[in-house]
Short mmCIF file of C-alpha atoms in Angstrom, two decimals:
data_model
loop_
_atom_site.label_atom_id
_atom_site.label_comp_id
_atom_site.label_asym_id
_atom_site.label_seq_id
_atom_site.Cartn_x
_atom_site.Cartn_y
_atom_site.Cartn_z
CA UNK B 30 167.96 48.42 73.31
CA UNK B 31 167.38 51.22 75.81
CA UNK B 32 169.22 54.45 75.03
CA UNK B 33 171.19 55.75 77.99
CA UNK B 34 170.75 59.42 78.79
CA UNK B 35 173.59 61.72 79.90
CA UNK B 36 173.95 62.56 83.59
CA UNK B 37 175.00 65.90 84.97
CA UNK B 38 176.80 67.09 88.07
CA UNK B 39 176.91 70.85 88.51
CA UNK B 40 178.92 72.68 91.17
CA UNK B 41 177.19 76.03 91.68
CA UNK B 42 180.10 77.46 93.66
CA UNK B 43 182.95 76.69 91.23
CA UNK B 44 180.79 76.55 88.09
CA UNK B 45 181.86 73.03 87.11
CA UNK B 46 179.62 70.85 84.96
CA UNK B 47 180.43 67.14 84.65
CA UNK B 48 178.59 65.24 81.92
CA UNK B 49 178.67 61.42 81.97
CA UNK B 50 177.48 59.07 79.22
CA UNK B 51 176.70 55.67 80.76
CA UNK B 52 176.76 52.26 79.07
CA UNK B 53 175.42 48.82 79.97
CA UNK B 54 178.80 47.78 81.39
CA UNK B 55 178.87 50.94 83.50
CA UNK B 56 175.42 50.17 84.95
CA UNK B 57 176.10 46.59 86.07
CA UNK B 58 177.91 47.13 89.42
CA UNK B 59 175.29 49.53 90.78
CA UNK B 60 172.43 47.40 89.49
CA UNK B 61 173.74 44.45 91.50
CA UNK B 62 174.60 46.57 94.53
CA UNK B 63 171.07 47.97 94.56
CA UNK B 64 169.64 44.45 94.85
CA UNK B 65 172.04 43.72 97.72
CA UNK B 66 171.21 46.92 99.59
CA UNK B 67 167.48 46.37 99.09
CA UNK B 68 167.89 42.97 100.70
CA UNK B 69 169.93 44.52 103.53
CA UNK B 70 167.18 47.04 104.32
CA UNK B 71 164.49 44.35 104.13
CA UNK B 72 166.37 42.32 106.76
CA UNK B 73 166.28 45.15 109.34
CA UNK B 74 163.33 45.29 111.75
CA UNK B 75 162.26 48.91 112.33
CA UNK B 76 159.12 51.02 112.24
CA UNK B 77 158.65 52.19 108.66
CA UNK B 78 156.22 54.89 109.77
CA UNK B 79 159.19 56.60 111.43
CA UNK B 80 161.67 56.03 108.62
CA UNK B 81 161.34 55.65 104.87
CA UNK B 82 164.40 53.84 103.53
CA UNK B 83 165.01 53.42 99.80
CA UNK B 84 167.85 52.74 97.39
CA UNK B 85 167.79 54.86 94.24
CA UNK B 86 169.72 54.64 91.00
CA UNK B 87 170.40 57.80 89.01
CA UNK B 88 168.21 60.04 91.16
CA UNK B 89 169.14 63.70 91.42
CA UNK B 90 170.59 64.99 94.68
CA UNK B 91 170.37 68.75 94.99
CA UNK B 92 171.77 71.09 97.63
CA UNK B 93 172.51 74.80 97.66
CA UNK B 94 176.05 74.09 96.45
CA UNK B 95 175.59 71.08 94.18
CA UNK B 96 173.27 69.32 91.75
CA UNK B 97 174.43 65.76 91.11
CA UNK B 98 173.19 62.36 89.99
CA UNK B 99 174.94 59.54 91.88
CA UNK B 100 174.93 56.17 90.18
CA UNK B 101 173.34 54.80 93.36
CA UNK B 102 172.35 56.29 96.71
CA UNK B 103 170.57 55.13 99.84
CA UNK B 104 168.02 57.63 101.12
CA UNK B 105 166.61 57.75 104.65
CA UNK B 106 163.68 60.14 105.12
CA UNK B 107 162.92 60.63 108.81
CA UNK B 108 159.54 61.49 110.28
CA UNK B 109 156.08 62.04 108.84
CA UNK B 110 156.27 61.61 105.04
CA UNK B 111 154.16 64.76 104.63
CA UNK B 112 156.40 66.80 106.91
CA UNK B 113 159.68 64.90 107.21
CA UNK B 114 162.31 66.09 109.64
CA UNK B 115 165.13 65.58 107.14
CA UNK B 116 166.72 63.30 104.56
CA UNK B 117 170.02 61.51 105.17
CA UNK B 118 172.17 59.80 102.53
CA UNK B 119 174.24 57.15 104.31
CA UNK B 120 175.57 55.34 101.20
CA UNK B 121 176.84 56.49 97.79
CA UNK B 122 178.05 54.22 94.99
CA UNK B 123 179.71 55.21 91.73
CA UNK B 124 180.91 53.17 88.77
CA UNK B 125 183.64 54.12 86.32
CA UNK B 126 184.09 52.41 82.97
CA UNK B 127 186.76 53.78 80.62
CA UNK B 128 186.40 57.03 82.47
CA UNK B 129 188.87 59.57 83.78
CA UNK B 130 189.33 58.41 87.38
CA UNK B 131 190.32 61.90 88.49
CA UNK B 132 186.95 63.28 87.33
CA UNK B 133 185.14 60.50 89.15
CA UNK B 134 187.04 61.22 92.37
CA UNK B 135 186.33 64.93 91.96
CA UNK B 136 182.62 64.15 91.62
CA UNK B 137 182.67 62.05 94.82
CA UNK B 138 184.53 64.71 96.78
CA UNK B 139 181.94 67.30 95.79
CA UNK B 140 179.17 64.93 96.82
CA UNK B 141 180.78 64.33 100.23
CA UNK B 142 181.29 68.07 100.67
CA UNK B 143 177.57 68.60 100.03
CA UNK B 144 176.50 65.53 102.08
CA UNK B 145 179.10 65.06 104.86
CA UNK B 146 176.80 62.59 106.69
CA UNK B 147 177.62 59.84 104.15
CA UNK B 148 178.80 56.73 106.03
CA UNK B 149 180.03 54.56 103.16
CA UNK B 150 181.21 55.09 99.60
CA UNK B 151 181.76 52.24 97.14
CA UNK B 152 183.40 52.66 93.74
CA UNK B 153 183.75 50.09 90.95
CA UNK B 154 186.53 50.89 88.46
CA UNK B 155 186.40 48.90 85.21
CA UNK B 156 189.42 49.21 82.93
CA UNK B 157 189.77 48.10 79.31
CA UNK B 158 192.67 46.21 77.75
CA UNK B 159 193.31 49.26 75.61
CA UNK B 160 191.45 52.50 74.93
CA UNK B 161 188.65 51.86 72.49
CA UNK B 162 188.77 53.37 69.03
CA UNK B 163 186.53 52.54 66.10
CA UNK B 164 187.84 51.14 62.80
CA UNK B 165 190.22 53.52 61.10
CA UNK B 166 188.81 55.20 58.03
CA UNK B 167 189.41 53.16 54.84
CA UNK B 168 191.01 50.29 56.75
CA UNK B 169 190.17 46.70 55.79
CA UNK B 170 187.82 46.36 58.80
CA UNK B 171 186.18 49.71 57.99
CA UNK B 172 185.61 48.83 54.32
CA UNK B 173 184.41 45.30 55.05
CA UNK B 174 181.91 46.18 57.78
CA UNK B 175 180.37 49.07 55.82
CA UNK B 176 179.63 46.76 52.88
CA UNK B 177 177.00 45.03 55.03
CA UNK B 178 173.50 46.49 54.82
CA UNK B 179 171.72 46.77 57.17
CA UNK B 180 174.07 46.70 60.17
CA UNK B 181 174.33 43.45 62.05
CA UNK B 182 171.88 42.56 64.79
CA UNK B 183 173.14 41.79 68.29
CA UNK B 184 173.19 38.02 67.73
CA UNK B 185 174.69 38.26 64.25
CA UNK B 186 177.37 40.62 65.51
CA UNK B 187 178.50 38.32 68.32
CA UNK B 188 178.45 35.26 66.07
CA UNK B 189 181.57 36.66 64.38
CA UNK B 190 183.64 35.95 67.47
CA UNK B 191 185.95 32.92 67.54
CA UNK B 192 184.11 29.77 68.63
CA UNK B 193 186.74 29.05 71.29
CA UNK B 194 186.35 32.47 72.91
CA UNK B 195 186.92 32.60 76.67
CA UNK B 196 184.78 34.84 78.87
CA UNK B 197 187.83 36.98 79.64
CA UNK B 198 188.86 37.43 75.98
CA UNK B 199 188.29 40.79 74.31
CA UNK B 200 185.39 41.05 71.86
CA UNK B 201 187.37 41.14 68.61
CA UNK B 202 185.37 41.19 65.37
CA UNK B 203 186.32 42.37 61.89
CA UNK B 204 183.32 41.45 59.78
CA UNK B 205 182.68 38.75 57.18
CA UNK B 206 186.35 38.16 56.41
CA UNK B 207 185.93 34.39 56.79
CA UNK B 208 183.37 31.69 56.05
CA UNK B 209 181.62 30.82 59.35
CA UNK B 210 180.79 27.37 58.00
CA UNK B 211 184.45 26.37 57.82
CA UNK B 212 185.86 24.80 60.99
CA UNK B 213 189.05 23.26 62.34
CA UNK B 214 192.51 24.03 60.89
CA UNK B 215 190.99 25.64 57.77
CA UNK B 216 189.19 28.18 59.96
CA UNK B 217 192.34 28.97 61.93
CA UNK B 218 194.24 29.42 58.67
CA UNK B 219 191.63 31.84 57.38
CA UNK B 220 191.48 33.72 60.68
CA UNK B 221 195.22 34.34 60.53
CA UNK B 222 194.52 36.67 57.62
CA UNK B 223 191.91 38.70 59.46
CA UNK B 224 192.52 42.29 60.43
CA UNK B 225 191.15 42.27 63.97
CA UNK B 226 188.99 45.08 65.35
CA UNK B 227 188.73 45.06 69.13
CA UNK B 228 185.41 46.44 70.34
CA UNK B 229 185.77 45.81 74.07
CA UNK B 230 188.01 43.90 76.47
CA UNK B 231 188.36 43.93 80.26
CA UNK B 232 191.77 44.50 81.79
CA UNK B 233 190.84 45.08 85.44
CA UNK B 234 187.79 45.31 87.67
CA UNK B 235 188.57 46.97 91.01
CA UNK B 236 186.44 47.83 94.01
CA UNK B 237 187.21 50.64 96.48
CA UNK B 238 185.36 51.18 99.76
CA UNK B 239 185.49 54.12 102.19
CA UNK B 240 183.70 54.34 105.54
CA UNK B 241 183.25 57.38 107.75
CA UNK B 242 185.36 57.82 110.86
CA UNK B 243 185.28 60.81 113.19
CA UNK B 244 185.30 63.17 110.22
CA UNK B 245 183.71 63.12 106.74
CA UNK B 246 185.03 60.58 104.26
CA UNK B 247 188.20 61.59 102.43
CA UNK B 248 188.05 59.99 98.99
CA UNK B 249 191.59 59.04 97.99
CA UNK B 250 192.86 55.94 96.21
CA UNK B 251 195.06 55.03 99.18
CA UNK B 252 194.23 52.20 101.56
CA UNK B 253 194.01 52.92 105.29
CA UNK B 254 191.99 52.30 108.44
CA UNK B 255 188.81 53.51 106.73
CA UNK B 256 189.62 52.50 103.15
CA UNK B 257 189.82 49.12 101.43
CA UNK B 258 190.79 48.06 97.93
CA UNK B 259 190.05 44.78 96.18
CA UNK B 260 190.32 43.29 92.73
CA UNK B 261 187.53 41.30 91.13
CA UNK B 262 189.46 40.61 87.91
CA UNK B 263 192.06 39.30 87.32
CA UNK B 264 193.25 37.26 90.34
CA UNK B 265 190.33 38.12 92.67
CA UNK B 266 191.11 39.19 96.23
CA UNK B 267 188.14 40.76 97.98
CA UNK B 268 188.62 39.95 101.68
CA UNK B 269 189.56 43.52 102.67
CA UNK B 270 186.61 44.91 100.70
CA UNK B 271 184.21 42.44 102.32
CA UNK B 272 185.40 43.42 105.80
CA UNK B 273 185.10 47.16 105.06
CA UNK B 274 181.61 46.81 103.56
CA UNK B 275 180.46 44.90 106.65
CA UNK B 276 181.91 47.69 108.79
CA UNK B 277 179.96 50.25 106.77
CA UNK B 278 176.75 48.23 107.02
CA UNK B 279 177.04 48.21 110.82
CA UNK B 280 177.44 51.99 110.74
CA UNK B 281 174.33 52.32 108.57
CA UNK B 282 172.36 50.06 110.91
CA UNK B 283 173.42 52.08 113.96
CA UNK B 284 172.62 55.34 112.19
CA UNK B 285 169.18 54.06 111.26
CA UNK B 286 168.51 53.28 114.93
CA UNK B 287 169.61 56.74 116.07
CA UNK B 288 167.39 58.37 113.43
CA UNK B 289 164.39 56.33 114.61
CA UNK B 290 165.04 57.61 118.13
CA UNK B 291 165.30 61.13 116.76
CA UNK B 292 161.90 60.76 115.12
CA UNK B 293 160.37 59.17 118.26
CA UNK B 294 162.46 59.36 121.46
CA UNK B 295 160.37 56.63 123.11
CA UNK B 296 160.84 54.14 120.26
CA UNK B 297 162.48 50.85 121.33
CA UNK B 298 165.26 49.98 118.86
CA UNK B 299 166.10 46.64 120.47
CA UNK B 300 164.55 44.61 117.65
CA UNK B 301 166.53 46.64 115.12
CA UNK B 302 169.78 46.10 117.01
CA UNK B 303 169.13 42.35 117.10
CA UNK B 304 168.37 42.15 113.37
CA UNK B 305 171.02 40.17 111.42
CA UNK B 306 172.90 41.94 108.65
CA UNK B 307 172.14 40.21 105.35
CA UNK B 308 174.26 41.27 102.40
CA UNK B 309 175.12 38.66 99.73
CA UNK B 310 178.59 39.85 98.57
CA UNK B 311 178.29 37.42 95.64
CA UNK B 312 181.05 38.91 93.51
CA UNK B 313 180.68 36.25 90.82
CA UNK B 314 177.28 37.75 90.11
CA UNK B 315 178.86 41.10 89.23
CA UNK B 316 181.57 39.49 87.07
CA UNK B 317 179.14 37.27 85.14
CA UNK B 318 176.85 40.25 84.57
CA UNK B 319 179.77 42.33 83.30
CA UNK B 320 180.71 39.62 80.82
CA UNK B 321 177.12 39.47 79.56
CA UNK B 322 176.85 43.28 79.32
CA UNK B 323 180.15 43.54 77.43
CA UNK B 324 178.49 42.14 74.32
CA UNK B 325 175.69 44.71 74.53
CA UNK B 326 178.15 47.58 74.96
CA UNK B 327 180.38 46.30 72.13
CA UNK B 328 177.36 46.08 69.82
CA UNK B 329 176.31 49.60 70.82
CA UNK B 330 179.75 50.88 69.86
CA UNK B 331 179.51 49.06 66.53
CA UNK B 332 176.07 50.54 65.78
CA UNK B 333 177.22 54.04 66.72
CA UNK B 334 180.27 53.76 64.46
CA UNK B 335 178.27 52.21 61.62
CA UNK B 336 175.58 54.89 61.72
CA UNK B 337 178.06 57.76 61.74
CA UNK B 338 180.31 56.20 59.07
CA UNK B 339 177.56 55.18 56.65
CA UNK B 340 176.12 58.71 56.77
CA UNK B 341 179.56 60.06 55.94
CA UNK B 342 179.89 57.68 52.99
CA UNK B 343 176.49 58.71 51.63
CA UNK B 344 177.36 62.40 51.89
CA UNK B 345 180.65 61.80 50.04
CA UNK B 346 178.76 59.90 47.33
CA UNK B 347 176.43 62.89 46.81
CA UNK B 348 178.66 66.00 46.60
CA UNK B 349 175.68 68.08 45.49
CA UNK B 350 173.79 67.23 48.69
CA UNK B 351 172.43 70.29 50.54
CA UNK B 352 174.34 69.12 53.61
CA UNK B 353 177.59 69.74 51.75
CA UNK B 354 176.69 73.20 50.50
CA UNK B 355 178.16 76.23 52.25
CA UNK B 356 175.77 78.08 54.48
CA UNK B 357 174.00 81.07 53.00
CA UNK B 358 174.76 84.60 54.04
CA UNK B 359 171.40 84.72 55.79
CA UNK B 360 172.22 81.86 58.14
CA UNK B 361 173.22 82.71 61.68
CA UNK B 362 176.75 81.87 62.69
CA UNK B 363 177.17 80.02 65.96
CA UNK B 364 180.08 80.66 68.26
CA UNK B 365 181.72 77.38 69.24
CA UNK B 366 183.04 76.94 72.76
CA UNK B 367 186.73 76.50 73.31
CA UNK B 368 187.17 72.72 73.55
CA UNK B 369 190.20 71.07 75.09
CA UNK B 370 190.36 67.29 74.72
CA UNK B 371 192.55 65.26 77.07
CA UNK B 372 193.28 61.52 77.22
CA UNK B 373 191.63 60.99 73.85
CA UNK B 374 191.93 57.46 72.56
CA UNK B 375 191.18 58.26 68.93
CA UNK B 376 193.95 57.05 66.66
CA UNK B 377 195.86 59.20 64.17
CA UNK B 378 194.27 59.10 60.76
CA UNK B 379 190.76 58.47 62.02
CA UNK B 380 188.02 60.83 60.93
CA UNK B 381 186.11 62.96 63.40
CA UNK B 382 183.22 60.51 63.26
CA UNK B 383 185.53 57.75 64.39
CA UNK B 384 187.07 59.65 67.27
CA UNK B 385 184.72 58.12 69.84
CA UNK B 386 187.38 56.62 72.14
CA UNK B 387 186.08 55.83 75.59
CA UNK B 388 188.90 56.99 77.84
CA UNK B 389 188.43 60.66 77.12
CA UNK B 390 187.25 63.78 78.87
CA UNK B 391 186.46 67.17 77.43
CA UNK B 392 186.86 70.60 78.99
CA UNK B 393 184.60 73.18 77.41
CA UNK B 394 185.19 76.62 78.88
CA UNK B 395 182.78 79.45 78.33
CA UNK B 396 182.47 82.94 79.74
CA UNK B 397 179.46 83.54 81.99
CA UNK B 398 177.66 86.84 82.47
CA UNK B 399 177.85 88.75 85.72
CA UNK B 400 174.26 87.88 86.53
CA UNK B 401 173.31 85.28 89.13
CA UNK B 402 175.38 82.91 91.23
CA UNK B 403 178.80 81.62 90.22
CA UNK B 404 180.23 84.50 88.21
CA UNK B 405 183.21 83.75 86.03
CA UNK B 406 184.07 80.68 83.97
CA UNK B 407 182.02 77.54 83.64
CA UNK B 408 183.97 74.32 83.07
CA UNK B 409 182.14 71.54 81.26
CA UNK B 410 183.67 68.09 81.41
CA UNK B 411 182.27 65.25 79.29
CA UNK B 412 183.21 61.65 80.03
CA UNK B 413 182.13 58.28 78.74
CA UNK B 414 181.14 56.28 81.81
#
């Protein structure tokens, strides 16, 4: 299983650092959108010696004011690759999974401020049935799962789900509290005694689209002439989103033509203008991929909790362990930053190791020196994406 690395957005002017921790569920929308945008670019007939068009995932975008890593971005590099005239970013896509929506919108607004030429922004917002929290310390689920050594593999973990599970049901597993060989009414009777631990469940999957008008895109969660909102789950309605995406694709196609003319004023863009716009908009593909990725993300949460909890149990079992001894007088003390936690989903009574709820963001404020750019305070925000 590939370990996801944190992603950073830093605002040099206001000294804001946003740290995002992605998951498999978080990656799905942009992974599918990338395939669709690659197909869109392949369908357009233009001179690739004048324009280099690519779709990147998790590539850094840096300006004088901002360093950011969009989940997905389309890049158009105009002119000679050795001495390009400029780079234009016509499309940005972000995905939010159990993430503070306000922080995501703030990130997009900073990106638009740094790259006002953006023609279309797409955001996928994935909400859970309830904020995730790991098994409470010493609960029946906690005690039962930690008795198993080693931790369960991906397949073994998902085998603990009910056999009649629907694709839209939460992934609820509590460990070997029943005999998997028993079926029928006896199984249902045994399951009624199970203390359920919910690892992941989808409540909503929403798509927002913004396109540029006469002025740069204003990212707000309010529909309008240049904004569309749709819901992929539950009760799908995506007509408005489809229409707005098609509008944005036409803008990108027109912009690509004007950039080709900028690179070579004598270039004939007729063949480009006559090229059909091919963009699948197969929303079932995104939903089915999210369902598949939910098991991977749920298992990742389980492994993270298991690893942290089992280490805590071992330390408690060995009170004379060096890790439990007070630090010597020769050790250097480390000043901890002031941490303010908001929207934490950790439950009362849970240990620090268990407080890994997903819908949380952290503000860590530290005093900067007077040297360099951005004097004053630096705000660090950490979110699970």
